[in-house]
Coordinates of C-alpha atoms in Angstrom, one line a residue:
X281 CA 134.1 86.1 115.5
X282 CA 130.8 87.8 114.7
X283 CA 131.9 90.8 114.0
X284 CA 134.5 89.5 111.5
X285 CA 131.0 87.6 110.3
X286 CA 129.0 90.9 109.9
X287 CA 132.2 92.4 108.5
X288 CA 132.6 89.7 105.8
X289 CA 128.8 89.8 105.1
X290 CA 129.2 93.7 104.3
X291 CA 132.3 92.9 101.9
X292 CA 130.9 90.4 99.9
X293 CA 127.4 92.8 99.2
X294 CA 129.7 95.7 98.6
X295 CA 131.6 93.6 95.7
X296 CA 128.2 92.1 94.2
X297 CA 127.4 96.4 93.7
X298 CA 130.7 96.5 92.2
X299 CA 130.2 93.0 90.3
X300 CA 126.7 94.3 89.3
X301 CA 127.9 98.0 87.6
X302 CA 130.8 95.8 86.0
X303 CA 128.2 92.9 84.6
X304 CA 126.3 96.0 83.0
X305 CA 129.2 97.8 81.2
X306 CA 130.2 94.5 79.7
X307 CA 126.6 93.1 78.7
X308 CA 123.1 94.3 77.7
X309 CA 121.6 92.4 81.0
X310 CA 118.9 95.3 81.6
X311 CA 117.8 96.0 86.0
X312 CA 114.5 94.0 85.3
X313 CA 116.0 90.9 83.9
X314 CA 118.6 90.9 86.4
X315 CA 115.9 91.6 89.7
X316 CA 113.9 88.1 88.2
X317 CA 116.7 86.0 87.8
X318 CA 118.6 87.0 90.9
X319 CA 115.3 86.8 93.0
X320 CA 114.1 83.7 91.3
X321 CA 117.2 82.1 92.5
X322 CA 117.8 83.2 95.4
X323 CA 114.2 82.4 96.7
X324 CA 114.9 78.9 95.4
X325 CA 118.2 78.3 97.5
X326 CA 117.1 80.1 100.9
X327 CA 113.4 77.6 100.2
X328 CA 115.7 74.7 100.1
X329 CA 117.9 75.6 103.0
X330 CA 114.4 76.2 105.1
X331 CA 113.0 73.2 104.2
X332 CA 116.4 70.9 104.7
X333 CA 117.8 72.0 107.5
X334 CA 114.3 74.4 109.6
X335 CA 111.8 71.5 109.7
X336 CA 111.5 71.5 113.5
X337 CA 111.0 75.8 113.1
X338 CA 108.6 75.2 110.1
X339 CA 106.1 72.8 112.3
X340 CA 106.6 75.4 115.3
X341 CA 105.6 78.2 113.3
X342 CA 102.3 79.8 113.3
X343 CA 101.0 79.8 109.8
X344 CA 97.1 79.7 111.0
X345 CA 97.3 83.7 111.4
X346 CA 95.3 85.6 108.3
X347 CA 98.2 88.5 108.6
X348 CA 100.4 86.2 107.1
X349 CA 98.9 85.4 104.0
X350 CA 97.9 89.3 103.2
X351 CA 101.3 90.3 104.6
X352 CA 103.5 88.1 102.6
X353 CA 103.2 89.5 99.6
X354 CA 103.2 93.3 100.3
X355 CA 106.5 92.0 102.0
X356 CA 108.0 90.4 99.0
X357 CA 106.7 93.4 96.4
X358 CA 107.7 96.3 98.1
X359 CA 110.5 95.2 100.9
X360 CA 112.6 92.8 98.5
X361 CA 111.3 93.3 94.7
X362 CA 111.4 97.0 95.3
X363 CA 114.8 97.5 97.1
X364 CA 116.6 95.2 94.9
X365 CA 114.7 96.7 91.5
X366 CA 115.1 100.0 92.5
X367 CA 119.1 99.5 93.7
X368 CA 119.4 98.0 90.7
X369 CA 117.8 100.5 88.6
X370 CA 120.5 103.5 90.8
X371 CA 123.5 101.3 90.2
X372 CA 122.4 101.3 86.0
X373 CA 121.7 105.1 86.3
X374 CA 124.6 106.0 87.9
X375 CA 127.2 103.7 89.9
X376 CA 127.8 101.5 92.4
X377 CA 129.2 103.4 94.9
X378 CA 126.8 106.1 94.6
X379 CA 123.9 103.3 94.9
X380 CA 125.0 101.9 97.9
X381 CA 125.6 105.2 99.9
X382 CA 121.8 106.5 98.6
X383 CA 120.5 103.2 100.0
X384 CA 122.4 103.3 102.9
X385 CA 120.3 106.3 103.9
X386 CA 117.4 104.1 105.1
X387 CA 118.3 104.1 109.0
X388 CA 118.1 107.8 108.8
X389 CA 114.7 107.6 106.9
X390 CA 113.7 104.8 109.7
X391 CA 114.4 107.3 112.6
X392 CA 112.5 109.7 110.8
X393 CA 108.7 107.7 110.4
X394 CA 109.6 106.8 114.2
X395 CA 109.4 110.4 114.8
X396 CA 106.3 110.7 113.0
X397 CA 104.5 107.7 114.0
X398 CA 105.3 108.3 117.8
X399 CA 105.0 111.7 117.8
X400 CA 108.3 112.2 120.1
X401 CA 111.4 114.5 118.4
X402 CA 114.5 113.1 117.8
X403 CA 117.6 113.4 120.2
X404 CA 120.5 115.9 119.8
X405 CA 122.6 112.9 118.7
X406 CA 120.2 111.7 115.6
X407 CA 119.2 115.1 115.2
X408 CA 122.9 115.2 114.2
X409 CA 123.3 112.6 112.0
X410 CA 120.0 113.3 110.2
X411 CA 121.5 116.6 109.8
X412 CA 125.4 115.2 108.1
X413 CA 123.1 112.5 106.0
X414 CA 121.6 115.3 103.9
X415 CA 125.1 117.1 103.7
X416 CA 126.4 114.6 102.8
X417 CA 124.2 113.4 100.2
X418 CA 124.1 117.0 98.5
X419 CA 127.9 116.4 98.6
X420 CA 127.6 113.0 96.9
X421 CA 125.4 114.1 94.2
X422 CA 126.7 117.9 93.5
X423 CA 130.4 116.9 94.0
X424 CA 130.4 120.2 96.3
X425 CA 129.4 122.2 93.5
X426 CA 126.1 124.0 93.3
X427 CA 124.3 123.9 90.1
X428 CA 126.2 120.7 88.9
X429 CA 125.0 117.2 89.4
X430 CA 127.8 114.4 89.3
X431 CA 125.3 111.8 89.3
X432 CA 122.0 111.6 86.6
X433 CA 119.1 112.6 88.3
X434 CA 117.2 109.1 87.3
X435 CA 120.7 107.6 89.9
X436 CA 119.3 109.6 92.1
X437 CA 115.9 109.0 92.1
X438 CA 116.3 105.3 92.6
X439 CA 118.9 105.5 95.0
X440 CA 116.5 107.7 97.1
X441 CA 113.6 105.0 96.5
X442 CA 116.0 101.9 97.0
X443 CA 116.3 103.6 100.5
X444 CA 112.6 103.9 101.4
X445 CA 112.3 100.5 100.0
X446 CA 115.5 99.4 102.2
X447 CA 113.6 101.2 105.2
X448 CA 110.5 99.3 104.9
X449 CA 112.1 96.0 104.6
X450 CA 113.3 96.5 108.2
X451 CA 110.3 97.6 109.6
X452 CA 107.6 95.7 107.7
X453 CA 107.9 92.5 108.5
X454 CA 109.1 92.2 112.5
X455 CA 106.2 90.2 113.3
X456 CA 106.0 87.7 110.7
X457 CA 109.8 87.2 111.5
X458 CA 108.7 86.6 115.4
X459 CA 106.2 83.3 113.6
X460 CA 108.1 82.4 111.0
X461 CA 112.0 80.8 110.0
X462 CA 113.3 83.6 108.6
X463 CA 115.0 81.7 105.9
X464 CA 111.4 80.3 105.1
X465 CA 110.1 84.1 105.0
X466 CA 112.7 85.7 102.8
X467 CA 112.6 82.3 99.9
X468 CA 108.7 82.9 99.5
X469 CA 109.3 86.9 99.5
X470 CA 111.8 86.6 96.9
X471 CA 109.6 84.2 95.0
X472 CA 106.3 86.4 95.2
X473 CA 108.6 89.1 94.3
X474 CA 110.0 87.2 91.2
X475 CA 106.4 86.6 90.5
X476 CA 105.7 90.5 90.3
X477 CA 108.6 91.1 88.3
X478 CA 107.9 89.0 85.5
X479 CA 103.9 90.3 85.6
X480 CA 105.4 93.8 85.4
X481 CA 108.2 93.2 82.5
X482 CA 107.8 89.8 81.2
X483 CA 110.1 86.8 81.8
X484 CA 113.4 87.2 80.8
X485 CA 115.1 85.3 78.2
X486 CA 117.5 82.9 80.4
X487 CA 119.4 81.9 77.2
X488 CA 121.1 85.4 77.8
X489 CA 122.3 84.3 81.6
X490 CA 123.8 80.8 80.2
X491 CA 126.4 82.9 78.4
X492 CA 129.6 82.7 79.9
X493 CA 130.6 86.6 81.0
X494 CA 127.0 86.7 82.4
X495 CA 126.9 83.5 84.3
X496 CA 130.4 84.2 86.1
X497 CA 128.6 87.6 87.1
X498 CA 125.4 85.3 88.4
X499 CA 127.2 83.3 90.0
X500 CA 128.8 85.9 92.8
X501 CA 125.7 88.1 92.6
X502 CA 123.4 85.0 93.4
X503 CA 125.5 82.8 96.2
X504 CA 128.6 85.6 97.0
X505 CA 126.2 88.7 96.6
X506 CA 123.0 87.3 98.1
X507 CA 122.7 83.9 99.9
X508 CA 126.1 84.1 101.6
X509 CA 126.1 87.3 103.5
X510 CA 122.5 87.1 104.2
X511 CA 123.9 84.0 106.4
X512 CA 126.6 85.3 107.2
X513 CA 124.9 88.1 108.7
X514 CA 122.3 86.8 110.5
X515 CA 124.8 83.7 112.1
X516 CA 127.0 87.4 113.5
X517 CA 123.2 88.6 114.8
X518 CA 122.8 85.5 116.9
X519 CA 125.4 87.2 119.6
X520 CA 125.9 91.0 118.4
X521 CA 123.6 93.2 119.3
X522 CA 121.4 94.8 115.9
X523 CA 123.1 98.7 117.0
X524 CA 126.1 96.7 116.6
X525 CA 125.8 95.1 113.4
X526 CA 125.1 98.8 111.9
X527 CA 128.0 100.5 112.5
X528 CA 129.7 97.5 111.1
X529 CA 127.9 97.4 107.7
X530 CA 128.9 101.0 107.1
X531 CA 132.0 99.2 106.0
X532 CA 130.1 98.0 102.5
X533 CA 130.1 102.1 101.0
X534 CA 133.5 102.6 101.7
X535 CA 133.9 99.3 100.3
X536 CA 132.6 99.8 97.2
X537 CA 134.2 103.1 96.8
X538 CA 137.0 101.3 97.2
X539 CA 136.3 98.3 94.4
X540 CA 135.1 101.0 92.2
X541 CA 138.5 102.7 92.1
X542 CA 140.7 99.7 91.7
X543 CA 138.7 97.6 90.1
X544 CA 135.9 99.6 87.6
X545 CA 138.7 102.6 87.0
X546 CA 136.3 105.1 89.1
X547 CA 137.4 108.4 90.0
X548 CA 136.4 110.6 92.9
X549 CA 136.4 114.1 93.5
X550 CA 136.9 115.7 97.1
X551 CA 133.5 116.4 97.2
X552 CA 131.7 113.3 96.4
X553 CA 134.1 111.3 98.7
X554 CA 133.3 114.1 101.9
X555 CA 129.3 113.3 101.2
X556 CA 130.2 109.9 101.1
X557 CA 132.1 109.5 104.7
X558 CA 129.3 112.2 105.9
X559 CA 126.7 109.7 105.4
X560 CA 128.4 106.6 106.3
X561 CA 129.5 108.4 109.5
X562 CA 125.9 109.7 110.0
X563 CA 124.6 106.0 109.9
X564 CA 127.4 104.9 112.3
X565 CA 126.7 108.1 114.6
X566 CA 122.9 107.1 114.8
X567 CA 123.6 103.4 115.3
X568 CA 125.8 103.6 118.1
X569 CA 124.0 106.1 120.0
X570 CA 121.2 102.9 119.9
X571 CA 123.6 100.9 121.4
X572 CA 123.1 100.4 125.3
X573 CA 126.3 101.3 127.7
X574 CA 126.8 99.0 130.6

């Protein structure tokens, strides 16, 4: 059952990527405006849901260390503003698809500051998958052709940063998420973040959201895209371990692919879809050689 969970969770983020490239073919909705509102609401919903149903938690939890206050925000400006304003920005550039499978290179980019910060070299079997990451994202972005670029290099760019961005939401904030409910945590990041993104490109004008093609959009990027696989996924955490839960999100890349052809019209070449099973089988590779064997 929580691997069908986890499995859902991974669908459901790979259509709001597919929802998201649709909602800006079909409107002027720019990454900026989009990042505010989506955050704004978001962080409203996951407050609520902390405060209704995590009171016990929330008097548990340790809000008397200093850390939290000066971590807090670096959290919700880099780790969430950043990865969803920067994933975003790559789907904009370039697509959905190629967005997801950039940002899905953040495991890789994780074992890579563990082998700087530690100091130890990387097994044969990441070593590996490092190795069939960067393969296949030269595949992805050169459709096997050297010289050519399939996707715009600004895609690229922010597919690249959406990962480092991805990468330190993972590892940034494990010990406020030891202190705090993390439902609690992730409403006041997206809110600081929210904050952020209106100081950096103004508030956006929510008359343009209350039209009708844009607020069907909303709707599934907000509560299908956001607040329902993040719960989704974390309910499937409870039992499976995290090694686990990362070879089965490698289905949301193929997913998208997927929705992108039948749904948006998009067309592959062989190249572009080798790069794309390199690096989803890269990330799988690395994340069950994590997982323990009995």
């Amino acid at each position: 059952m929580e691997k069908l969970l986890v499995i859902i969770a991974a669908l459901l983020w790979a259509g709001s990527g597919a929802v998201t490239q649709h909602l800006f073919a079909q409107t002027a909705i720019a990454p900026p405006e989009l990042t505010t509102v989506r955050m704004g609401a978001a962080g409203l919903l996951f407050l609520a849901y902390s405060l209704c149903r995590e009171q016990s938690k929330l008097r548990a939890a340790d809000f008397r260390r200093q850390d939290w206050y000066r971590n807090l925000p670096l959290f919700g400006l880099i780790g969430i503003y950043g990865m969803q304003f920067t994933y975003f920005q790559a789907i904009y550039h370039g697509n959905a698809a190629a967005a997801t499978v950039l940002q899905g290179l953040a495991p890789i980019l994780i074992i890579l500051w563990t082998v700087i910060t530690t100091k130890k070299w990387p097994n044969v079997t990441d070593s590996v998958a490092t190795f069939g990451a960067v393969i296949g994202v030269f595949l992805l972005v050169t459709g096997g052709r050297v010289g050519d670029l399939v996707i715009p290099y600004a895609a690229v760019f922010w597919g690249i940063s959406s990962a480092f961005c991805a990468a330190f939401y993972m590892i940034y904030p494990r010990r406020l998420t030891q202190r705090i409910p993390m439902a609690f945590l992730l409403g006041w990041g997206m809110l600081m973040g929210t904050l952020m993104s209106i100081a950096l490109t103004g508030l956006p004008s929510l008359t343009d959201f209350l039209q009708p093609v844009v607020l069907r959009h909303m709707l599934y990027i907000v509560l299908l895209g956001t607040v329902a696989p993040f719960f989704l996924f974390l309910y499937g955490l409870r039992r499976l371990p995290p090694a686990v839960a990362g070879v089965l999100l490698c289905v949301e890349p193929l997913s998208v692919v997927v929705f992108s052809i039948l749904f948006l019209g998009m067309r592959f070449g062989f190249g572009e879809l080798l790069g794309i099973c390199l690096v989803v089988g890269a990330v799988a590779l690395m994340s069950w050689s994590k997982e323990p064997r009995p």
